[in-house]
Short mmCIF file of C-alpha atoms and ligand atoms in Angstrom, two decimals:
data_model
loop_
_atom_site.label_atom_id
_atom_site.label_comp_id
_atom_site.label_asym_id
_atom_site.label_seq_id
_atom_site.Cartn_x
_atom_site.Cartn_y
_atom_site.Cartn_z
CA MET A 1 33.17 -4.17 -17.80
CA SER A 2 36.01 -2.88 -20.48
CA GLU A 3 39.28 -1.21 -20.14
CA GLU A 4 38.52 2.27 -20.16
CA LYS A 5 36.48 2.52 -17.66
CA THR A 6 32.85 3.40 -19.06
CA THR A 7 29.24 1.75 -18.27
CA HIS A 8 25.83 1.64 -19.22
CA PHE A 9 23.47 4.83 -19.62
CA GLY A 10 20.76 3.12 -20.79
CA PHE A 11 22.00 1.59 -23.84
CA GLU A 12 24.35 4.48 -24.26
CA GLN A 13 28.51 3.99 -23.06
CA VAL A 14 29.42 6.92 -20.94
CA LYS A 15 32.63 6.92 -18.45
CA VAL A 16 32.30 5.58 -14.95
CA GLU A 17 32.35 9.56 -13.86
CA GLU A 18 29.85 10.38 -16.40
CA LYS A 19 27.35 8.19 -15.09
CA ALA A 20 25.91 9.58 -11.38
CA GLU A 21 26.01 12.73 -13.67
CA ARG A 22 23.21 11.93 -15.98
CA VAL A 23 21.19 9.57 -13.78
CA ALA A 24 21.04 13.32 -11.34
CA ASP A 25 19.50 15.29 -14.72
CA VAL A 26 16.78 12.31 -15.48
CA PHE A 27 15.92 12.37 -11.84
CA HIS A 28 16.74 16.29 -11.71
CA SER A 29 14.14 17.19 -14.35
CA VAL A 30 11.43 14.45 -13.43
CA ALA A 31 11.42 15.03 -9.90
CA ALA A 32 8.34 17.57 -9.42
CA LYS A 33 5.85 15.04 -11.21
CA TYR A 34 7.29 11.79 -10.53
CA ASP A 35 4.39 10.65 -8.38
CA LEU A 36 2.03 11.76 -11.62
CA MET A 37 4.08 9.48 -13.69
CA ASN A 38 4.32 6.62 -11.76
CA ASP A 39 0.92 6.33 -10.91
CA LEU A 40 0.89 6.47 -14.76
CA MET A 41 2.73 4.18 -16.08
CA SER A 42 2.30 1.79 -14.06
CA GLY A 43 -1.70 2.04 -14.07
CA GLY A 44 -1.71 2.85 -10.26
CA VAL A 45 -0.34 -1.12 -9.97
CA HIS A 46 3.43 0.30 -8.07
CA ARG A 47 1.34 1.22 -4.72
CA ILE A 48 0.85 -3.24 -4.94
CA TRP A 49 4.59 -4.19 -5.51
CA LYS A 50 4.87 -1.51 -2.71
CA LYS A 51 2.86 -3.13 -0.63
CA PHE A 52 4.08 -5.98 -0.73
CA THR A 53 7.75 -4.97 0.53
CA ILE A 54 6.75 -3.55 3.11
CA GLU A 55 4.72 -6.17 4.23
CA LEU A 56 7.79 -9.06 3.59
CA SER A 57 9.50 -6.51 5.45
CA GLY A 58 8.88 -7.55 8.81
CA VAL A 59 9.50 -4.14 10.09
CA ARG A 60 7.95 -3.41 13.71
CA ALA A 61 7.44 -0.83 16.21
CA GLY A 62 11.02 0.51 17.40
CA ASP A 63 12.93 -1.10 14.41
CA THR A 64 15.43 1.36 12.28
CA VAL A 65 15.05 1.57 8.99
CA LEU A 66 17.13 2.55 6.08
CA ASP A 67 15.18 3.68 2.65
CA ILE A 68 18.21 4.25 -0.26
CA ALA A 69 17.30 5.60 -3.00
CA GLY A 70 13.88 7.16 -1.60
CA GLY A 71 13.09 9.39 -3.59
CA THR A 72 9.63 10.76 -3.14
CA GLY A 73 8.73 8.23 -0.23
CA ASP A 74 6.79 6.11 -0.88
CA LEU A 75 7.89 3.59 1.12
CA THR A 76 9.25 5.68 4.40
CA ALA A 77 5.26 7.26 4.26
CA LYS A 78 4.45 3.48 5.58
CA PHE A 79 8.01 2.16 7.55
CA ALA A 80 7.41 5.50 9.22
CA ARG A 81 3.65 4.21 10.62
CA LEU A 82 5.19 1.38 11.59
CA VAL A 83 8.38 1.18 13.70
CA GLY A 84 6.10 4.41 15.76
CA PRO A 85 7.49 6.91 17.66
CA LYS A 86 10.01 5.05 19.06
CA GLY A 87 11.63 4.32 15.75
CA GLN A 88 13.57 5.38 13.08
CA VAL A 89 13.49 6.05 9.38
CA VAL A 90 16.19 7.43 7.35
CA LEU A 91 15.15 8.76 3.48
CA ALA A 92 18.16 8.60 2.10
CA ASP A 93 18.28 10.13 -1.83
CA ILE A 94 21.45 11.29 -4.53
CA ASN A 95 19.34 13.77 -5.52
CA ASP A 96 18.44 16.80 -4.30
CA SER A 97 15.43 17.55 -5.50
CA MET A 98 14.04 14.29 -5.56
CA LEU A 99 14.58 14.40 -1.66
CA LYS A 100 12.47 17.83 -1.64
CA VAL A 101 9.75 16.96 -3.53
CA GLY A 102 9.76 13.67 -0.96
CA ARG A 103 10.36 15.78 2.25
CA ASP A 104 7.95 18.85 1.11
CA LYS A 105 4.99 15.22 0.91
CA LEU A 106 5.79 13.44 3.73
CA THR A 107 5.33 16.33 6.04
CA ASP A 108 2.29 17.78 3.93
CA LYS A 109 1.35 13.66 5.16
CA GLY A 110 2.10 14.66 9.13
CA VAL A 111 5.06 11.98 8.21
CA VAL A 112 7.29 13.85 11.05
CA GLY A 113 8.69 13.14 14.02
CA ASN A 114 10.55 9.69 13.11
CA VAL A 115 11.87 10.87 9.69
CA HIS A 116 15.20 11.83 8.66
CA TYR A 117 16.32 12.90 5.52
CA THR A 118 19.97 12.18 4.16
CA GLN A 119 21.81 12.85 0.68
CA ALA A 120 23.34 10.19 0.18
CA ASP A 121 25.11 7.99 -2.44
CA ALA A 122 23.89 4.33 -2.23
CA GLN A 123 27.85 2.92 -2.82
CA TYR A 124 29.17 5.21 -0.03
CA LEU A 125 26.53 5.04 2.66
CA PRO A 126 27.12 7.50 5.60
CA PHE A 127 26.16 5.45 8.38
CA PRO A 128 27.90 3.39 11.00
CA ASP A 129 28.26 -0.61 10.67
CA ASN A 130 25.59 -2.06 12.27
CA SER A 131 22.74 0.19 12.45
CA PHE A 132 19.92 -1.10 10.23
CA ASP A 133 17.65 -3.38 11.23
CA CYS A 134 15.99 -3.06 7.60
CA ILE A 135 17.02 -1.71 4.58
CA THR A 136 15.01 -1.21 1.02
CA ILE A 137 16.28 0.14 -2.53
CA ALA A 138 13.09 0.32 -4.49
CA PHE A 139 13.85 0.93 -8.34
CA GLY A 140 16.88 2.56 -7.36
CA LEU A 141 19.78 -0.15 -7.70
CA ARG A 142 19.16 -0.45 -11.80
CA ASN A 143 20.67 3.65 -11.83
CA VAL A 144 23.66 3.36 -9.53
CA THR A 145 27.23 2.83 -11.37
CA ASP A 146 28.15 0.06 -9.41
CA LYS A 147 25.83 -2.38 -8.10
CA ASP A 148 28.17 -4.25 -6.61
CA LEU A 149 29.91 -1.68 -4.42
CA ALA A 150 26.08 -0.67 -3.22
CA LEU A 151 25.36 -3.97 -1.91
CA LYS A 152 28.36 -4.14 0.06
CA ALA A 153 27.74 -0.79 1.43
CA MET A 154 24.37 -2.09 2.24
CA TYR A 155 25.40 -5.27 3.74
CA ARG A 156 27.65 -3.35 6.04
CA VAL A 157 25.07 -0.77 7.11
CA LEU A 158 22.61 -3.37 8.21
CA LYS A 159 22.78 -5.10 11.39
CA PRO A 160 23.26 -9.00 12.05
CA GLY A 161 20.01 -9.72 11.51
CA GLY A 162 18.75 -7.08 9.68
CA ARG A 163 17.10 -7.61 5.63
CA LEU A 164 17.36 -5.70 2.45
CA LEU A 165 14.45 -5.65 0.18
CA VAL A 166 15.19 -4.92 -3.47
CA LEU A 167 12.41 -3.81 -5.28
CA GLU A 168 13.28 -3.56 -8.73
CA PHE A 169 11.64 -3.97 -12.71
CA SER A 170 13.01 -7.56 -13.66
CA LYS A 171 12.74 -10.15 -16.96
CA PRO A 172 9.30 -11.39 -17.27
CA GLN A 173 8.97 -14.86 -17.25
CA HIS A 174 7.11 -15.66 -20.66
CA ALA A 175 8.11 -14.26 -24.30
CA LEU A 176 4.52 -12.61 -24.71
CA LEU A 177 4.41 -10.82 -22.40
CA GLU A 178 8.38 -9.28 -22.52
CA LYS A 179 6.93 -8.48 -25.93
CA VAL A 180 4.29 -6.16 -25.11
CA TYR A 181 6.26 -5.04 -21.39
CA ASP A 182 8.58 -4.21 -24.69
CA THR A 183 6.26 -2.04 -26.57
CA TYR A 184 5.43 -0.47 -23.63
CA SER A 185 8.52 0.96 -22.62
CA PHE A 186 9.90 0.93 -25.10
CA ARG A 187 7.04 3.03 -27.37
CA ILE A 188 4.47 4.02 -25.35
CA LEU A 189 5.95 5.04 -22.00
CA PRO A 190 8.69 8.18 -23.75
CA PHE A 191 5.24 9.26 -25.12
CA MET A 192 3.85 9.46 -22.15
CA GLY A 193 6.61 10.84 -20.58
CA LYS A 194 6.62 13.06 -23.95
CA LEU A 195 2.92 14.31 -22.98
CA VAL A 196 3.42 15.19 -19.19
CA THR A 197 6.49 15.90 -18.21
CA ASN A 198 8.32 16.89 -22.18
CA ASP A 199 10.53 14.97 -21.10
CA ALA A 200 11.00 12.13 -23.43
CA ASP A 201 14.69 11.46 -23.49
CA SER A 202 14.45 10.70 -19.64
CA TYR A 203 11.55 7.69 -19.88
CA ARG A 204 13.51 6.24 -23.15
CA TYR A 205 16.55 6.32 -20.46
CA LEU A 206 13.86 4.36 -17.43
CA ALA A 207 13.26 1.41 -20.71
CA GLU A 208 16.97 1.29 -20.92
CA SER A 209 17.53 0.87 -18.03
CA ILE A 210 15.08 -1.21 -17.01
CA ARG A 211 16.25 -3.59 -19.96
CA MET A 212 20.01 -3.34 -18.87
CA HIS A 213 19.26 -4.59 -14.77
CA PRO A 214 20.14 -8.34 -14.37
CA ASP A 215 17.76 -10.45 -14.21
CA GLN A 216 16.54 -12.01 -10.92
CA GLU A 217 18.53 -14.83 -11.24
CA THR A 218 21.56 -12.92 -11.39
CA LEU A 219 20.57 -10.26 -8.67
CA LYS A 220 20.42 -12.92 -5.94
CA GLY A 221 23.77 -13.75 -7.15
CA MET A 222 25.23 -10.39 -6.68
CA MET A 223 23.39 -10.70 -3.16
CA ALA A 224 24.78 -14.06 -2.27
CA ASN A 225 28.65 -12.39 -3.07
CA ALA A 226 27.44 -9.53 -1.75
CA GLY A 227 27.33 -11.50 1.60
CA PHE A 228 24.07 -12.17 1.87
CA SER A 229 22.46 -15.45 3.03
CA GLU A 230 19.24 -17.03 2.65
CA THR A 231 18.26 -14.43 -0.98
CA LYS A 232 15.74 -15.33 -2.68
CA TYR A 233 12.95 -13.21 -4.62
CA TYR A 234 9.36 -13.31 -5.78
CA ASN A 235 8.14 -12.55 -8.98
CA MET A 236 5.08 -9.60 -9.40
CA THR A 237 2.83 -9.37 -11.66
CA GLY A 238 4.98 -12.22 -14.33
CA GLY A 239 8.25 -10.99 -13.30
CA VAL A 240 7.64 -7.41 -14.54
CA VAL A 241 9.14 -6.29 -11.25
CA ALA A 242 10.72 -8.92 -9.15
CA LEU A 243 11.21 -8.37 -5.23
CA HIS A 244 14.88 -9.56 -4.14
CA LYS A 245 15.86 -10.48 0.06
CA GLY A 246 18.49 -11.01 1.99
CA ILE A 247 19.50 -11.56 5.55
CA LYS A 248 22.69 -10.67 6.81
CA ALA A 249 23.77 -13.42 8.81
CA MET B 1 5.99 -18.73 11.89
CA ALA B 2 7.61 -17.55 8.46
CA ALA B 3 4.71 -17.40 6.06
CA ASP B 4 4.18 -20.39 3.32
CA ASP B 5 1.71 -19.17 2.08
CA VAL B 6 3.66 -16.67 -0.64
CA THR B 7 6.46 -18.92 -2.04
CA ALA B 8 8.58 -17.40 -4.38
CA ASP B 9 7.46 -18.69 -7.41
CA HIS B 10 4.17 -17.43 -6.59
CA ASP B 11 2.67 -14.28 -7.98
CA PRO B 12 1.57 -12.05 -4.96
CA THR B 13 0.53 -9.22 -7.17
CA TYR B 14 -3.44 -10.54 -7.15
CA VAL B 15 -3.77 -11.26 -3.54
CA THR B 16 -1.49 -8.01 -2.18
CA ALA B 17 -4.26 -6.13 -4.67
CA LEU B 18 -7.02 -7.63 -2.97
CA ALA B 19 -5.58 -6.92 0.05
CA ALA B 20 -5.29 -3.15 -0.32
CA VAL B 21 -8.85 -3.19 -1.64
CA LEU B 22 -10.79 -4.44 1.63
CA GLU B 23 -8.21 -2.32 3.74
CA LYS B 24 -9.13 0.68 2.05
CA ILE B 25 -12.51 -0.27 1.80
CA VAL B 26 -12.60 -1.49 5.88
CA ASN B 27 -9.90 1.60 7.09
CA THR B 28 -12.44 4.25 4.99
CA ALA B 29 -15.71 3.20 6.81
CA LEU B 30 -13.59 2.86 10.41
CA THR B 31 -13.01 6.72 10.04
CA TYR B 32 -17.17 6.71 10.08
CA ASP B 33 -16.74 5.30 13.07
CA PRO B 34 -14.35 6.86 15.73
CA ALA B 35 -15.42 4.61 18.68
CA THR B 36 -14.98 0.92 16.99
CA LYS B 37 -11.73 2.39 15.54
CA VAL B 38 -10.42 2.69 19.55
CA GLY B 39 -11.94 -0.03 20.56
CA LEU B 40 -9.80 -1.30 17.99
CA GLN B 41 -6.69 -0.48 19.94
CA LYS B 42 -6.80 -3.18 21.91
CA LEU B 43 -6.23 -5.49 19.39
CA GLU B 44 -3.13 -4.06 18.75
CA ASN B 45 -0.31 -6.44 17.15
CA HIS B 46 -2.79 -9.63 17.35
CA VAL B 47 -2.82 -11.20 13.76
CA LEU B 48 -6.05 -12.57 12.79
CA ALA B 49 -4.98 -14.94 9.61
CA VAL B 50 -8.17 -16.47 7.69
CA GLN B 51 -7.10 -18.75 5.11
CA ILE B 52 -9.70 -20.01 2.73
CA THR B 53 -9.30 -23.20 1.65
CA GLU B 54 -11.42 -23.16 -1.71
CA PRO B 55 -10.82 -21.02 -3.48
CA GLN B 56 -7.05 -20.44 -1.95
CA LEU B 57 -6.70 -18.10 -0.68
CA LYS B 58 -4.99 -16.66 2.93
CA LEU B 59 -5.47 -12.84 3.72
CA TYR B 60 -3.65 -11.21 7.66
CA PHE B 61 -5.76 -8.53 9.62
CA VAL B 62 -3.66 -6.92 12.37
CA VAL B 63 -4.30 -3.29 14.37
CA LEU B 64 -1.60 -1.26 14.17
CA ALA B 65 -0.87 2.11 14.65
CA ASP B 66 -4.30 3.74 14.13
CA GLN B 67 -5.48 1.36 10.98
CA LEU B 68 -6.48 -2.46 10.05
CA ASP B 69 -4.11 -4.23 8.19
CA VAL B 70 -5.04 -6.37 5.52
CA MET B 71 -2.49 -8.26 4.57
CA ALA B 72 -1.58 -11.08 1.59
CA HIS B 73 1.68 -11.77 3.55
CA CYS B 74 3.02 -11.42 7.85
CA GLU B 75 6.31 -12.05 9.25
CA THR B 76 4.53 -11.43 12.75
CA PRO B 77 3.07 -14.74 14.64
CA VAL B 78 -0.59 -15.23 13.53
CA ALA B 79 -2.46 -15.73 16.95
CA THR B 80 -5.50 -17.22 15.73
CA LEU B 81 -6.39 -19.16 12.61
CA LEU B 82 -9.53 -19.53 10.71
CA GLN B 83 -10.09 -21.81 8.41
CA GLY B 84 -12.14 -22.96 6.13
CA SER B 85 -13.85 -23.34 2.75
CA LEU B 86 -15.59 -19.79 1.64
CA GLN B 87 -18.82 -20.92 1.83
CA ASP B 88 -18.71 -22.70 4.94
CA LEU B 89 -17.64 -19.07 6.48
CA ILE B 90 -20.60 -17.35 4.50
CA LYS B 91 -22.74 -19.90 5.91
CA LEU B 92 -21.24 -19.78 9.58
CA ALA B 93 -21.56 -16.21 9.49
CA SER B 94 -25.14 -15.90 7.42
CA GLN B 95 -26.88 -18.81 10.08
CA PRO B 96 -25.80 -17.62 13.77
CA SER B 97 -27.19 -21.01 14.99
CA THR B 98 -24.20 -22.88 12.86
CA SER B 99 -21.90 -24.02 16.18
CA LEU B 100 -18.55 -23.60 15.51
CA ALA B 101 -18.29 -27.48 15.72
CA ASN B 102 -19.96 -28.71 12.99
CA SER B 103 -19.52 -25.76 10.71
CA GLY B 104 -16.19 -26.77 8.92
CA VAL B 105 -14.55 -23.62 10.15
CA ARG B 106 -11.55 -24.47 12.42
CA VAL B 107 -9.74 -21.89 14.49
CA GLU B 108 -6.43 -22.71 15.42
CA GLY B 109 -4.42 -20.87 18.66
CA GLN B 110 -5.51 -17.41 20.54
CA ILE B 111 -9.82 -18.40 20.54
CA GLY B 112 -9.97 -15.12 22.64
CA LEU B 113 -8.98 -12.76 20.11
CA LEU B 114 -11.81 -13.83 18.30
CA SER B 115 -14.31 -12.35 21.15
CA GLU B 116 -12.32 -9.44 21.57
CA TYR B 117 -13.26 -8.43 17.81
CA GLN B 118 -16.32 -9.36 18.49
CA GLN B 119 -17.09 -7.12 21.09
CA VAL B 120 -15.45 -4.19 19.29
CA LEU B 121 -16.97 -4.69 15.91
CA SER B 122 -20.59 -5.82 17.58
CA GLN B 123 -20.69 -1.86 18.33
CA LEU B 124 -19.43 -1.46 14.97
CA ASP B 125 -22.02 2.12 13.49
CA ILE B 126 -20.96 3.01 10.39
CA ASP B 127 -22.23 5.96 9.01
CA TRP B 128 -22.55 4.98 5.69
CA GLU B 129 -24.36 8.25 4.10
CA ASP B 130 -22.17 10.46 5.51
CA ALA B 131 -19.17 8.20 4.26
CA LEU B 132 -20.90 8.32 1.11
CA ALA B 133 -22.38 11.37 1.37
CA SER B 134 -19.00 13.32 1.70
CA ARG B 135 -18.06 11.68 -1.99
CA LEU B 136 -21.27 11.23 -3.61
CA GLY B 137 -23.73 14.07 -2.74
CA ASP B 138 -26.58 13.26 -0.38
CA LEU B 139 -29.33 12.02 -3.17
CA PRO B 140 -27.04 9.32 -4.06
CA ALA B 141 -25.56 8.43 -1.02
CA HIS B 142 -28.79 7.68 0.61
CA GLN B 143 -29.62 5.61 -2.60
CA ILE B 144 -26.80 3.51 -2.77
CA ALA B 145 -27.05 3.35 1.07
CA GLN B 146 -30.64 2.20 1.33
CA ALA B 147 -29.48 -0.28 -1.88
CA LEU B 148 -26.14 -1.40 0.54
CA ARG B 149 -28.70 -2.04 3.95
CA ALA B 150 -30.56 -4.29 1.25
CA ALA B 151 -28.43 -6.08 -0.77
CA THR B 152 -26.50 -6.97 3.33
CA ASN B 153 -29.97 -8.33 4.48
CA TRP B 154 -30.35 -11.66 3.82
CA ILE B 155 -26.69 -12.03 5.00
CA LYS B 156 -27.87 -10.33 9.51
CA PRO B 157 -28.50 -12.89 11.97
CA ARG B 158 -32.32 -13.89 12.22
CA SER B 159 -31.81 -14.85 15.96
CA ARG B 160 -29.77 -12.55 18.63
CA LYS B 161 -28.55 -15.23 20.24
CA ALA B 162 -26.21 -17.18 18.61
CA ALA B 163 -25.02 -20.51 19.13
CA SER B 164 -21.06 -19.71 19.00
CA PHE B 165 -19.18 -16.00 19.60
CA THR B 166 -17.38 -17.26 16.44
CA ALA B 167 -20.58 -17.14 14.55
CA ASP B 168 -21.58 -14.02 16.41
CA PHE B 169 -17.89 -12.71 15.21
CA LEU B 170 -18.83 -12.85 11.32
CA THR B 171 -22.33 -11.68 11.40
CA GLU B 172 -21.61 -8.61 14.00
CA GLU B 173 -18.76 -8.45 11.88
CA LEU B 174 -21.46 -8.22 8.74
CA ARG B 175 -24.43 -6.03 10.70
CA VAL B 176 -22.68 -3.01 9.26
CA LEU B 177 -25.18 -0.44 8.74
CA PRO B 178 -27.31 1.90 10.59
CA HIS B 179 -31.01 1.41 11.07
CA LYS B 180 -33.32 1.96 8.83
CA LEU B 181 -35.47 3.76 10.97
CA GLU B 182 -32.47 5.87 11.45
CA VAL B 183 -31.15 6.79 7.54
CA ASP B 184 -34.51 7.49 7.31
CA GLN B 185 -35.02 10.23 10.32
CA TYR B 186 -31.70 11.31 9.32
CA VAL B 187 -32.54 11.74 5.62
CA GLN B 188 -35.86 14.07 6.64
CA GLN B 189 -34.45 16.48 8.25
CA VAL B 190 -31.21 17.22 6.02
CA ASP B 191 -34.17 17.29 3.94
CA GLN B 192 -36.29 20.00 6.06
CA LEU B 193 -32.98 21.78 6.96
CA ARG B 194 -32.48 21.97 3.13
CA GLU B 195 -35.78 23.66 2.27
CA ALA B 196 -35.41 26.53 5.58
CA SER B 197 -32.26 27.29 3.63
CA ASP B 198 -33.78 27.43 0.53
CA ARG B 199 -36.67 29.76 2.03
CA LEU B 200 -34.38 31.75 4.71
CA GLU B 201 -31.86 32.02 0.87
CA ALA B 202 -35.47 33.25 -1.01
CA ARG B 203 -35.87 35.59 1.46
CA LEU B 204 -32.34 37.49 1.67
CA GLN B 205 -32.72 37.53 -2.86
CA ARG B 206 -36.22 39.37 -2.00
CA LEU B 207 -34.79 41.18 0.94
CA LEU B 208 -31.52 42.57 -1.04
CA LEU B 209 -34.13 43.53 -4.26
CA GLN B 210 -36.17 45.74 -1.65
CA GLN B 211 -32.90 47.55 -1.29
CA ALA B 212 -31.85 48.01 -4.01
CA GLN B 213 -34.90 49.56 -5.49
CA GLN B 214 -34.98 51.83 -2.74
CA GLN B 215 -31.79 53.36 -3.47
CA GLN B 216 -32.66 53.78 -6.98
C1 SAM C 1 12.74 5.27 -9.66
S1 SAM C 1 13.26 6.53 -8.49
C2 SAM C 1 12.59 5.63 -7.17
C3 SAM C 1 12.06 6.62 -5.83
C4 SAM C 1 11.27 5.93 -4.58
N1 SAM C 1 12.05 4.84 -4.04
C5 SAM C 1 10.10 4.62 -5.49
O1 SAM C 1 10.19 3.99 -5.65
O2 SAM C 1 8.77 5.63 -5.51
C6 SAM C 1 15.06 6.28 -7.83
C7 SAM C 1 15.71 6.91 -7.65
O3 SAM C 1 17.21 6.63 -7.11
C8 SAM C 1 17.36 8.00 -6.85
N2 SAM C 1 19.10 7.45 -7.27
C9 SAM C 1 19.73 6.86 -7.89
N3 SAM C 1 21.15 6.47 -8.11
C10 SAM C 1 21.55 6.43 -6.99
C11 SAM C 1 23.17 6.64 -5.77
N4 SAM C 1 23.46 6.54 -6.97
N5 SAM C 1 22.67 6.43 -4.49
C12 SAM C 1 21.61 6.89 -4.03
N6 SAM C 1 20.52 7.22 -4.83
C13 SAM C 1 20.59 7.11 -6.06
C14 SAM C 1 17.46 8.80 -7.98
O4 SAM C 1 17.58 9.97 -7.34
C15 SAM C 1 16.26 8.46 -7.93
O5 SAM C 1 15.10 9.64 -7.12
#
């Protein structure tokens, strides 16, 4: 980061104080059509990525789970079933539009009773130390201004033995796939975004933010830096997405 | 047991996708057989792993909160492991006289779980017609159900006296269609009902017409 405290917003440089606001605009804008776009953009594969995340979480009845940057609550819904009536899931997001879409969706689905909703910033988690058995952040970390700060915050609120799962776009492992993927995300994505949400800019930001996000090994190192042990990652769909896992010893 | 099936350099997307598809099919089917669904609950939390050696594939099955979960990866310790080539597993399933001993299929862990699965699944009675009809309408549902039944007929046991309960378990699991007689009867009843309601509607129309003419 440079002297005058700027950070990237997609490919643009913006003031650090500004990034959160710009990210918020993006998600306010896409909240209503977020689920639809997710299915369209990934051809439904995001459901598979999320299913594997749940499997790797090892979450059991009675556990307490934090789904930060949880948005419209796909993971939260699955966790709510696994932790059962004695467990607890906190769906937290910085953006109240996303949170509202999530809450309405889960309530309609009958997912109630063990889910709590909190507006919170991943960098400054408003929970006591050692609170959660498991934390997930799915397609959220790349939007966070200071990722190291967020990873440390997550480490703090995890119980010893608790695990963090980071599901995020990453670096495709083959040159050809990377090329195809680039074309897709820089040309087709914004176009689809324009058609469905009339908002090409938000989806251009999405493509750019994916590119700027740390690759597999870098993120693994950042997690270790934040204190996590047994850090590892799984490349999915050729590395288009990676699932990182770390344990608080 | 920390699962070693999906290593960090193995792309888990495909097996997970397969698991998701199976999970969807099984659980959709189970909604049409509430009794079995209830029965399954006593198997809760016992993980059954099926490892196919050729082609290499391992899937985990566990009953959890009202559903059968099918997974590519499982953090919970496995209670029972079934292991064999796809061919051997299918053979064991299709020929109930084959005993487990020379089937090429290996069982590890809690064998009792298999017989419990068998017990529940032997009562499996999925109303395919109903399941399909709610999506497709009656007529194609009937035809598809018949095709499904024909396609799976070869796999049904010829003898009810299975040599081993494992073979039984597998065959019973695959015996998922109601008897042809039941289905035909059901379709007949639906047809009768439809004809009756058609007649009723025609009469109503006539009466309404008459009434309208009288009022003029
Ligand atoms: C792409 S969505 C992912 C939603 C959901 N986890 C999913 O996988 O479908 C990213 C979410 O991150 C949220 N977000 C962005 N910055 C955040 C921050 N600093 N703290 C918490 N949430 C944040 C956004 O509001 C948005 O809902």
